[in-house]
Coordinates of C-alpha atoms in Angstrom, one line a residue:
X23 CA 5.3 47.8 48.2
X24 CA 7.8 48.6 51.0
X25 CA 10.5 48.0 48.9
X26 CA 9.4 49.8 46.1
X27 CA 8.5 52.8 48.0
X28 CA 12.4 52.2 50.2
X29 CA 14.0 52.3 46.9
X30 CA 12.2 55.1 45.7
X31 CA 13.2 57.4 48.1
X32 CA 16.8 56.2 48.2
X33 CA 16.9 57.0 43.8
X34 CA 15.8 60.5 45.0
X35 CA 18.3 60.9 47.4
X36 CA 21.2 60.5 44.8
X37 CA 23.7 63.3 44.4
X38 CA 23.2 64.7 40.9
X39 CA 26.4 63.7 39.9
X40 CA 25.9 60.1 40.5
X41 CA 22.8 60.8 38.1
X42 CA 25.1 61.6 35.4
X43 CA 27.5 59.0 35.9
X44 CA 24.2 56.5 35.7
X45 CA 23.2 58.4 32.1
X46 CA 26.9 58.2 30.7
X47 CA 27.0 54.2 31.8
X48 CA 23.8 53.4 30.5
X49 CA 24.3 55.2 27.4
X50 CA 27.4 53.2 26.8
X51 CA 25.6 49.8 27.7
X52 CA 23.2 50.5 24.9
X53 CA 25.9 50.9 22.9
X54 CA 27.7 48.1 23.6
X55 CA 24.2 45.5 23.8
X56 CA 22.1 46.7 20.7
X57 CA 23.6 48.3 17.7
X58 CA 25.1 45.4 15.7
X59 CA 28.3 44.1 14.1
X60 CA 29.2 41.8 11.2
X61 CA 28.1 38.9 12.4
X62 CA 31.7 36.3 13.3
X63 CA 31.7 33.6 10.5
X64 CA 34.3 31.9 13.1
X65 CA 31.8 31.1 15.8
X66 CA 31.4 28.0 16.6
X67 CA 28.7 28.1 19.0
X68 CA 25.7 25.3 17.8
X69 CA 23.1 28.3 17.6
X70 CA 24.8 31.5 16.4
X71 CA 26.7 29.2 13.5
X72 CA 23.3 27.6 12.6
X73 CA 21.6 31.0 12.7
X74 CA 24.2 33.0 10.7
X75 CA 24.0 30.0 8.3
X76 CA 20.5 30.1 7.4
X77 CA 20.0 33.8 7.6
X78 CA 22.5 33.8 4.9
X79 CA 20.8 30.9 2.2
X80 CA 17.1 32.7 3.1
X81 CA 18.6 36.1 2.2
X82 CA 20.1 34.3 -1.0
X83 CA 17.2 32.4 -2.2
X84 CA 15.1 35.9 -2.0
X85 CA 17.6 38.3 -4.2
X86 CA 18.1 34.8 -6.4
X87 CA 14.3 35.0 -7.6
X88 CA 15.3 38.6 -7.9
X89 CA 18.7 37.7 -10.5
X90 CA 16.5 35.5 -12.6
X91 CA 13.4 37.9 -13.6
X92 CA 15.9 40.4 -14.0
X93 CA 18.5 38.0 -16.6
X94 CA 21.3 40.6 -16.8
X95 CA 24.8 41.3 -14.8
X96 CA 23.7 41.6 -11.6
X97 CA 25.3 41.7 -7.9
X98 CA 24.0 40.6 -4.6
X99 CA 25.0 42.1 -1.1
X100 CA 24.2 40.4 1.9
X101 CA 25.0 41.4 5.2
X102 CA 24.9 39.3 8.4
X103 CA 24.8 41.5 12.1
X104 CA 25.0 40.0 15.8
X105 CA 23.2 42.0 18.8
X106 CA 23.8 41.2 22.4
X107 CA 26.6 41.5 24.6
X108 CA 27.9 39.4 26.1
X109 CA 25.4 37.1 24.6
X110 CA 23.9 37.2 21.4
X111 CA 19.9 37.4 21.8
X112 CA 19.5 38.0 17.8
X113 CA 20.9 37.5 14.7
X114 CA 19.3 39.4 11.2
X115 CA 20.0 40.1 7.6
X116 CA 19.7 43.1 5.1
X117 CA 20.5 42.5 2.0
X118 CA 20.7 44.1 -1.5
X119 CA 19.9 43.6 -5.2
X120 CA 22.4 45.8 -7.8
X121 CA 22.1 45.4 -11.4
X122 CA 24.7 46.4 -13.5
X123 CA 23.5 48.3 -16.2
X124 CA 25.3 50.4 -19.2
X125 CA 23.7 54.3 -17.3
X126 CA 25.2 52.8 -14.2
X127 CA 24.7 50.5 -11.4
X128 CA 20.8 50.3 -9.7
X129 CA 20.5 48.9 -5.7
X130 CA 17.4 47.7 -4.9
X131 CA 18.3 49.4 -1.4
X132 CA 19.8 52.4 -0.1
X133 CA 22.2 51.8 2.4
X134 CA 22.4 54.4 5.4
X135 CA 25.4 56.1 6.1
X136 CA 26.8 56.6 9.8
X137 CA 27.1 60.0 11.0
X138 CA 29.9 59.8 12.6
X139 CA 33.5 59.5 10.4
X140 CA 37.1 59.7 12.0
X141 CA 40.6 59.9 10.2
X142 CA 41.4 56.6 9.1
X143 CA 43.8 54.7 11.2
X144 CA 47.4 52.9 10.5
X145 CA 46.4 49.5 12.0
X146 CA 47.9 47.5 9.2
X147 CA 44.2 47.0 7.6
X148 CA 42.9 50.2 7.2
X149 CA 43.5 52.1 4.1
X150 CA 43.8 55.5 5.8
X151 CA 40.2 55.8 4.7
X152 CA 37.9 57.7 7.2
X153 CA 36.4 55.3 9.5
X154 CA 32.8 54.8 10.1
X155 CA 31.4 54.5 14.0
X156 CA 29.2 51.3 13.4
X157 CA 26.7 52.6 15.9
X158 CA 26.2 55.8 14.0
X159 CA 24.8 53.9 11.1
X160 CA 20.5 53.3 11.2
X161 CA 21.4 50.1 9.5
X162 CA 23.3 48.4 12.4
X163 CA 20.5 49.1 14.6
X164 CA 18.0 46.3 14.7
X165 CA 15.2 48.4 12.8
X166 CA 14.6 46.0 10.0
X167 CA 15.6 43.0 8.6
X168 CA 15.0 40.7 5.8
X169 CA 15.2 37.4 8.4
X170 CA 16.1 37.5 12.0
X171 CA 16.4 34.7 14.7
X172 CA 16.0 35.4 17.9
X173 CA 16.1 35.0 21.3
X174 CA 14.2 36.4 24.7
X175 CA 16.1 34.6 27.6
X176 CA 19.5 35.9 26.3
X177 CA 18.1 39.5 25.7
X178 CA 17.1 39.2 29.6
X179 CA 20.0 37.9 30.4
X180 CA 22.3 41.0 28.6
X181 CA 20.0 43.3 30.1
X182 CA 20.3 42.2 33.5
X183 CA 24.1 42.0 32.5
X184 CA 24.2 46.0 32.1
X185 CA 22.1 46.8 34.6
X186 CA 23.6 45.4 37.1
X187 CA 27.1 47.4 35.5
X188 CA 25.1 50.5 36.1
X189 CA 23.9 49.4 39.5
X190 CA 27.4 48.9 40.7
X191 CA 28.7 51.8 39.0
X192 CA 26.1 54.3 40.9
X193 CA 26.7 52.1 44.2
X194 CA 30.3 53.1 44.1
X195 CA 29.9 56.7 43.2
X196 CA 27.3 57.4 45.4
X197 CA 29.3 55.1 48.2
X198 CA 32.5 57.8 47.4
X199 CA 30.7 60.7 47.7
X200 CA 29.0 60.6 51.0
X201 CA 31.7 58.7 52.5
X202 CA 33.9 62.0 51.6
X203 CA 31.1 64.6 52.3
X204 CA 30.8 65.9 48.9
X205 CA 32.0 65.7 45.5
X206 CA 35.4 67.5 45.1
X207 CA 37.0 66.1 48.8
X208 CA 39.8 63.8 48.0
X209 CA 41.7 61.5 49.9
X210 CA 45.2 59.9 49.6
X211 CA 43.4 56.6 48.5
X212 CA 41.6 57.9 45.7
X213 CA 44.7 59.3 44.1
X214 CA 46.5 56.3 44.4
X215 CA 43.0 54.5 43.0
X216 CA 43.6 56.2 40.5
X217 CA 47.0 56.0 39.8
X218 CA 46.8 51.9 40.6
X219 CA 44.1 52.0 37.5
X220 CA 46.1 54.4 35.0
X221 CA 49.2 52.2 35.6
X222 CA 47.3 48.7 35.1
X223 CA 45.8 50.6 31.6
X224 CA 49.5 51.5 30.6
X225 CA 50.7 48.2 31.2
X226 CA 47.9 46.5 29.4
X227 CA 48.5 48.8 26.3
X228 CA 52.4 48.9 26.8
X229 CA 51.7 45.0 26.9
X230 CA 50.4 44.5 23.5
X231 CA 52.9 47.4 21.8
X232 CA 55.7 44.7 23.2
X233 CA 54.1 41.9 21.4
X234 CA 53.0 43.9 18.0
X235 CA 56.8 44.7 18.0
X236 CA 58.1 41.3 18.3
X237 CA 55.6 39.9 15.7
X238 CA 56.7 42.4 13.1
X239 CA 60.5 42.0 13.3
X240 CA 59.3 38.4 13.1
X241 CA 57.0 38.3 10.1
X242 CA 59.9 40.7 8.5
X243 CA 62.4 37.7 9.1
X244 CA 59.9 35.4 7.6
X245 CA 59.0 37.5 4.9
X246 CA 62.8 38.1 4.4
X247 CA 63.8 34.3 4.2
X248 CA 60.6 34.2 1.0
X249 CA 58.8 31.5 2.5
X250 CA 56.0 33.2 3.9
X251 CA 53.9 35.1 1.4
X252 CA 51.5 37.2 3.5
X253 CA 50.4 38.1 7.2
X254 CA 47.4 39.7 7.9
X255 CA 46.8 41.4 11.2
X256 CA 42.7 41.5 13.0
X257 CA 41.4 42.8 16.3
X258 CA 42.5 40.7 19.0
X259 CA 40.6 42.9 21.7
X260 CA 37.8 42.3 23.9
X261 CA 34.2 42.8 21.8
X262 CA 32.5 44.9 24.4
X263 CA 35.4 47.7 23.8
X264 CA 35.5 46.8 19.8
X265 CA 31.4 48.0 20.3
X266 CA 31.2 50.8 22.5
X267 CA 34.2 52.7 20.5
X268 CA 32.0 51.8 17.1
X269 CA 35.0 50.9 15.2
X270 CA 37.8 48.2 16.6
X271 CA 40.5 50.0 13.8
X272 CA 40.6 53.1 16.2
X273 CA 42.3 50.5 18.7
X274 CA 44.8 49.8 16.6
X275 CA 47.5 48.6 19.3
X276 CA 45.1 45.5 20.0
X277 CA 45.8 44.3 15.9
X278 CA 47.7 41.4 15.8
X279 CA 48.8 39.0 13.4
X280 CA 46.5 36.1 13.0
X281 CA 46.8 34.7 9.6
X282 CA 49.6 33.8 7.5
X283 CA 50.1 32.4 4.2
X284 CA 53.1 30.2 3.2
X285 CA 53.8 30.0 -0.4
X286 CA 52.6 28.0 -2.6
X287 CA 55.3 27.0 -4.7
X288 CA 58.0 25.8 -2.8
X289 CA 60.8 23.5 -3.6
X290 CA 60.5 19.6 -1.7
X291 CA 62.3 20.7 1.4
X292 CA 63.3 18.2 5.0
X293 CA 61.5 18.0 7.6
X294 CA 63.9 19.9 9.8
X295 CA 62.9 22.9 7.5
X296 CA 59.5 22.3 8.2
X297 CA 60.4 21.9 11.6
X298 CA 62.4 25.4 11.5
X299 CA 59.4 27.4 10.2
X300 CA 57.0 26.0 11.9
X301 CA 58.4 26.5 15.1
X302 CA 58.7 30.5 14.0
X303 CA 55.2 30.6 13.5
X304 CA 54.6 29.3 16.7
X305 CA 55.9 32.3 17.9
X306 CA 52.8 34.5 17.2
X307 CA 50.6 34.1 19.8
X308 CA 47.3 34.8 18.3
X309 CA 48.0 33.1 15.4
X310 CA 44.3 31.4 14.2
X311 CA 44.5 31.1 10.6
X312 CA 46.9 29.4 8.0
X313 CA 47.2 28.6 4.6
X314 CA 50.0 25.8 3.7
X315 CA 51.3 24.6 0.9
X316 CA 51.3 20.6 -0.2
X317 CA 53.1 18.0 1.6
X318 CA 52.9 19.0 4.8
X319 CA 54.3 17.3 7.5
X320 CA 51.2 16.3 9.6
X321 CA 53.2 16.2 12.9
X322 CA 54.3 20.2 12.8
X323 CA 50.4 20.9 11.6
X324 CA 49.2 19.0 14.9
X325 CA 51.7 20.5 17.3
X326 CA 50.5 24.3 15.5
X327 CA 46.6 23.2 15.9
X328 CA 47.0 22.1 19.6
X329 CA 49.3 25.2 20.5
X330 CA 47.2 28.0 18.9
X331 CA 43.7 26.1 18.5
X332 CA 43.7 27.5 14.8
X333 CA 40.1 28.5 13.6
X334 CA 41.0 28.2 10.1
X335 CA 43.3 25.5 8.2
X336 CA 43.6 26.2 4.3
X337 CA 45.8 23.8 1.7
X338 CA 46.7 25.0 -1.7
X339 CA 46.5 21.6 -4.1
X340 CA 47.4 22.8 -7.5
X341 CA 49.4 20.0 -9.2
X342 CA 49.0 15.7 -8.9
X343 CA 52.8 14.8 -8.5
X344 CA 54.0 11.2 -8.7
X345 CA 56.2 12.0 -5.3
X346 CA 52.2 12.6 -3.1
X347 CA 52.3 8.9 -3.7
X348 CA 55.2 7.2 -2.4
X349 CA 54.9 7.0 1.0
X350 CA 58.0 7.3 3.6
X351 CA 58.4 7.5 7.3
X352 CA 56.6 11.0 7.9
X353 CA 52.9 11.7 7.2
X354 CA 52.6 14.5 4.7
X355 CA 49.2 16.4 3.9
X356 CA 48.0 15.5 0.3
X357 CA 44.6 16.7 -1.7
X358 CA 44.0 12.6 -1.4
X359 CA 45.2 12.2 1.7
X360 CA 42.9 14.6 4.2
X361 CA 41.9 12.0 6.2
X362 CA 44.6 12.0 8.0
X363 CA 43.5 15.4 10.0
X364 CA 40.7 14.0 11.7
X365 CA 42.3 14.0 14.9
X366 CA 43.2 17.3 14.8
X367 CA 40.0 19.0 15.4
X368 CA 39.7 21.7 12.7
X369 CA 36.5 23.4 12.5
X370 CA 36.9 25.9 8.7
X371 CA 38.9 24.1 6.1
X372 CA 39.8 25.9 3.0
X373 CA 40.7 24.1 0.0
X374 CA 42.4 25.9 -2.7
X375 CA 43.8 24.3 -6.3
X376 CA 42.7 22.4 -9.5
X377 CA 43.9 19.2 -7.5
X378 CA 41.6 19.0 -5.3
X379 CA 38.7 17.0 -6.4
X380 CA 35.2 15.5 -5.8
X381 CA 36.0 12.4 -3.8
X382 CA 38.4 15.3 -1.9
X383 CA 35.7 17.4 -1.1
X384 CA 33.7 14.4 0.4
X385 CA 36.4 13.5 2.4
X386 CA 36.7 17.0 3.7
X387 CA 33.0 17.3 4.8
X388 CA 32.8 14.2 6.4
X389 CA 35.5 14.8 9.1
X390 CA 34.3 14.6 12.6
X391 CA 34.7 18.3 13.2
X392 CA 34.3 20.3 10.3
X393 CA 31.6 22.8 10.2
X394 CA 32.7 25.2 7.7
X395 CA 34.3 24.4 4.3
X396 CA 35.3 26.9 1.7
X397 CA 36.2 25.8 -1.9
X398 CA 38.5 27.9 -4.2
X399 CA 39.0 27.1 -8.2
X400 CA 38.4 23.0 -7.3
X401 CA 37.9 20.7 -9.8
X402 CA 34.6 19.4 -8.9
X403 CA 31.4 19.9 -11.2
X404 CA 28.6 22.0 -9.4
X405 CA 26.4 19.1 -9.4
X406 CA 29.3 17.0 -7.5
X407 CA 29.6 19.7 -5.2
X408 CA 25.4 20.1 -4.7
X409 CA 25.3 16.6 -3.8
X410 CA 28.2 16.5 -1.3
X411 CA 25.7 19.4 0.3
X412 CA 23.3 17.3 0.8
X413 CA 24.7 14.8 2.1
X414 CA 26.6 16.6 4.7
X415 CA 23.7 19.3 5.7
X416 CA 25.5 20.3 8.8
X417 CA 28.7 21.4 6.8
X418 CA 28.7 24.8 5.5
X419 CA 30.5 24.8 1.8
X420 CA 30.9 27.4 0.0
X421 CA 32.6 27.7 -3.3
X422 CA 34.2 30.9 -5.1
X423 CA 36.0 31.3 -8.5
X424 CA 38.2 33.2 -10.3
X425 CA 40.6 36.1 -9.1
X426 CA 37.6 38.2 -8.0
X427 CA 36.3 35.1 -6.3
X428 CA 32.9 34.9 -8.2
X429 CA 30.2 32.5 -6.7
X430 CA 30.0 30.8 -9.7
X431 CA 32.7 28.9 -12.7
X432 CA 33.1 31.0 -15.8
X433 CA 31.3 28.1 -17.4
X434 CA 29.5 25.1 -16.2
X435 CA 30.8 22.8 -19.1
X436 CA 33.8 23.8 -18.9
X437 CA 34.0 23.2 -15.1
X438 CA 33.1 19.6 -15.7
X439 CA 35.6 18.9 -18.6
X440 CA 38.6 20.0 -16.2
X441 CA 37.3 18.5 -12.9
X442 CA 37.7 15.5 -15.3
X443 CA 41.1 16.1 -16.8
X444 CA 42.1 16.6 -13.6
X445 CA 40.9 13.1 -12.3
X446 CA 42.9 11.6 -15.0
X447 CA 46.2 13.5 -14.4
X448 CA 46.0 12.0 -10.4
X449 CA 45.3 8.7 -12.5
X450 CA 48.6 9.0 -13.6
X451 CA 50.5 10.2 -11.5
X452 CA 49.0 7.2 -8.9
X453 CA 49.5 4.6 -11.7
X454 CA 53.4 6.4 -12.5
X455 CA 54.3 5.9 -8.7
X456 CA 53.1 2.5 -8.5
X457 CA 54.9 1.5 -11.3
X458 CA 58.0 3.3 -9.8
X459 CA 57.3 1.0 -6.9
X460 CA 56.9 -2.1 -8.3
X461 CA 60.2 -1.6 -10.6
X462 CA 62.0 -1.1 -7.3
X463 CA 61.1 -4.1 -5.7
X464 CA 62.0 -6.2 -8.8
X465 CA 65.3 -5.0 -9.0
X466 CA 68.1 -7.6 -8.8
X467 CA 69.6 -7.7 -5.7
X468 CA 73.8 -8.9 -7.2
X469 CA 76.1 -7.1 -5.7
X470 CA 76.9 -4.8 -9.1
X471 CA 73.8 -3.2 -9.2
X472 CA 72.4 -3.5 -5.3
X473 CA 72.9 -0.1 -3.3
X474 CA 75.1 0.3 -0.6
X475 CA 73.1 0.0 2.9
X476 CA 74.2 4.0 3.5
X477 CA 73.4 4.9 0.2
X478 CA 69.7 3.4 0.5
X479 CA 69.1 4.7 4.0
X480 CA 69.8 8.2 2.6
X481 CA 67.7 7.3 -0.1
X482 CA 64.8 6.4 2.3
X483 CA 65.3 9.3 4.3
X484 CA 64.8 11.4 1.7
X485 CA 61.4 10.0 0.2
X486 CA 60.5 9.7 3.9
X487 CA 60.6 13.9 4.0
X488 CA 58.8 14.1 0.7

């Protein structure tokens, strides 16, 4: 009771402006600890992936009861938010039902809109759009949900987090103001306090202005020599800032590029090319994501993986070629061949192409590390793909067709009849190289029709970068 009563009286003997100072801080630590944000499909921690897993399939399976009562063109919504800084305590879902109809699309739900807008921003992303303040919105507060998961210890834990910001915030302003006898005395310190803290914000945003710089004359060199296709730039900032400002575009110096995209259709090239560009990309320093052709060298894509600890690995497979069958000296990355990356600890693996198939697929969710896998135009039947599901319950998969990425193949039949024409084109192009093989070995040795010991080193060399 002593305390209580001790600390009562001190809170009364506050200066009123430490009062406001507490209201401005605590405002902003609500800000920051409850309204939500898209929940991060890049987390890898065991509960928040789980969680934002199984909000998701719960959500579906509702609005999918919902698609087939309804049996016309429909489209389903679902939104995944995170709440808690600088821990999550709770994860929930919202979703929507639209159907598409000839008078014009219904929504089961009406979506709030935030009552806040600002000019849109030239971050690299934004459209110019006006930008919505997420903590303007009702629907990032947690006020209803479809699902939730949630938890009490780490809600303690971010509350204790911000109050103890606000205790030490009021400490120190209270602290400056008696120590100076009032509120608008100054000392020599405090302007060099403040200047000490202006300079350390200028550096930290002249900082990342040096580095956006460097990485654009970069991916323009890139872009320039045609081998990279695309770069796409995302917030690279801390979250708690990315929250209390409501929309992480508005800090549009922190955008950095962290996915690239190489092409797809690329002539056989050495390995000192591969070499060359991968040791550009290298360059980017917050580099996560990348999406690489076939025939990778598998030494550059472990050097890349270790340096930059990439979230996201995708392969484009779109053609079986007799040449991802003869092996040489280096390891390249084929759709047949992905067991060779489970040493390098990827986590999301993308597969992209018609030549990637079933048996692929398994291979793919049965590395030691992957918990995500996304699927893009395979050739693997839906029930191939349902069964390699269950098998590997702690891999999320998910599958998308089509240029505007539909959840499910134009036709089920048809799915199946080219997932099989596609196993019988690797057929032959495994059964061409092997014959390729065998017709070397069994070629007379006489000196007429022998090779020259420089000529077949050459030779080597060059299957060896293939």
């Amino acid at each position: 009771m002593n305390f209580i009563r001790h600390t009562a009286a001190r809170l009364r003997r506050l200066h009123p402006f430490t009062w406001c100072v507490v209201l401005l801080v605590t405002v902003a630590m609500v800000l920051i600890v409850v309204p939500g944000l898209e929940a991060d499909n890049d987390e890898t921690s065991p509960w928040y992936a789980s969680s934002r897993k199984q909000l998701y399939w719960d959500t579906a399976s509702r609005y999918e009861a919902h698609a087939h009562q309804a049996n016309a063109p429909h489209r389903t919504t679902i939104w995944v938010t995170d709440h808690g800084w600088p821990f999550p305590f709770m994860l929930r879902s919202l979703g929507s039902f639209e159907l598409i109809a000839v008078g014009g699309a219904k929504q089961s739900r009406a979506w709030s809109k935030p009552q806040i807008t600002l000019g849109g921003a030239n971050t690299g992303t934004s459209t110019g759009a006006p930008l919505e303040v997420s903590w303007s919105n009702r629907d990032n507060w947690p006020l209803e949900s479809e699902f939730y998961h949630f938890r009490l210890g780490f809600l303690l834990l971010d509350c204790l987090a911000a109050l103890l910001v606000v205790a030490i915030v009021a400490a120190l302003t209270e602290g400056w103001i008696r120590a100076r006898g009032g509120l608008l005395r100054f000392r020599t310190i405090d302007f060099l306090i403040v200047v000490t803290g202006s300079s350390v914000a200028l550096a930290w945003y002249f900082h990342h202005w040096r580095i956006s710089e460097r990485e654009n004359d970069l991916v323009q060199s890139m872009t320039t020599e045609t081998w990279i296709r695309g770069a796409e730039k995302d917030y690279a900032g801390p979250k708690w800032l990315a929250r209390l400002v409501g929309n992480q575009e508005l800090l549009s110096f922190l955008y950095h590029y962290d996915s690239l995209q190489w092409h797809n259709s690329r002539a056989v090239q050495s390995l000192d090319d591969w070499q060359r560009e991968f040791g550009a990309v290298r360059k980017l320093p917050y580099l996560r994501s990348v999406t690489l052709p076939d025939g990778v060298p598998l030494t550059a894509l472990a050097e890349l993986v270790e340096q930059h600890r990439l979230r996201s690995v995708g392969f484009e497979f779109y053609k079986a070629d007799v040449t991802q069958f003869i092996s040489g000296e280096v390891s390249l990355v084929h759709a047949h061949q992905l067991e060779l990356l489970k040493n390098l600890g990827i986590r999301h693996l993308e597969l992209i192409g018609e030549n990637v198939l079933a048996s692929d697929i398994e291979t793919a969710a049965g590395l030691p590390t992957t918990t995500r896998l996304t699927l893009h135009d395979v050739a693997a039947s839906l029930d191939d793909i349902e069964a390699i599901r269950e098998r590997h319950p702690n891999v999320e998969i998910v599958t998308t067709w089509g240029t505007y990425r539909t959840k499910e193949p134009a036709s089920a039949p048809a799915q199946e009849r080219l997932a099989r024409h596609n196993e019988a084109r690797r057929r032959e192009a495994k059964a061409e190289a092997e014959r390729l093989a065998s017709a070397a070995d069994a070629q007379p040795e006489d000196e007429g029709d022998m090779l020259s010991p420089a000529i077949r080193d050459e030779v080597q060399r060059t299957i060896g970068t293939q």
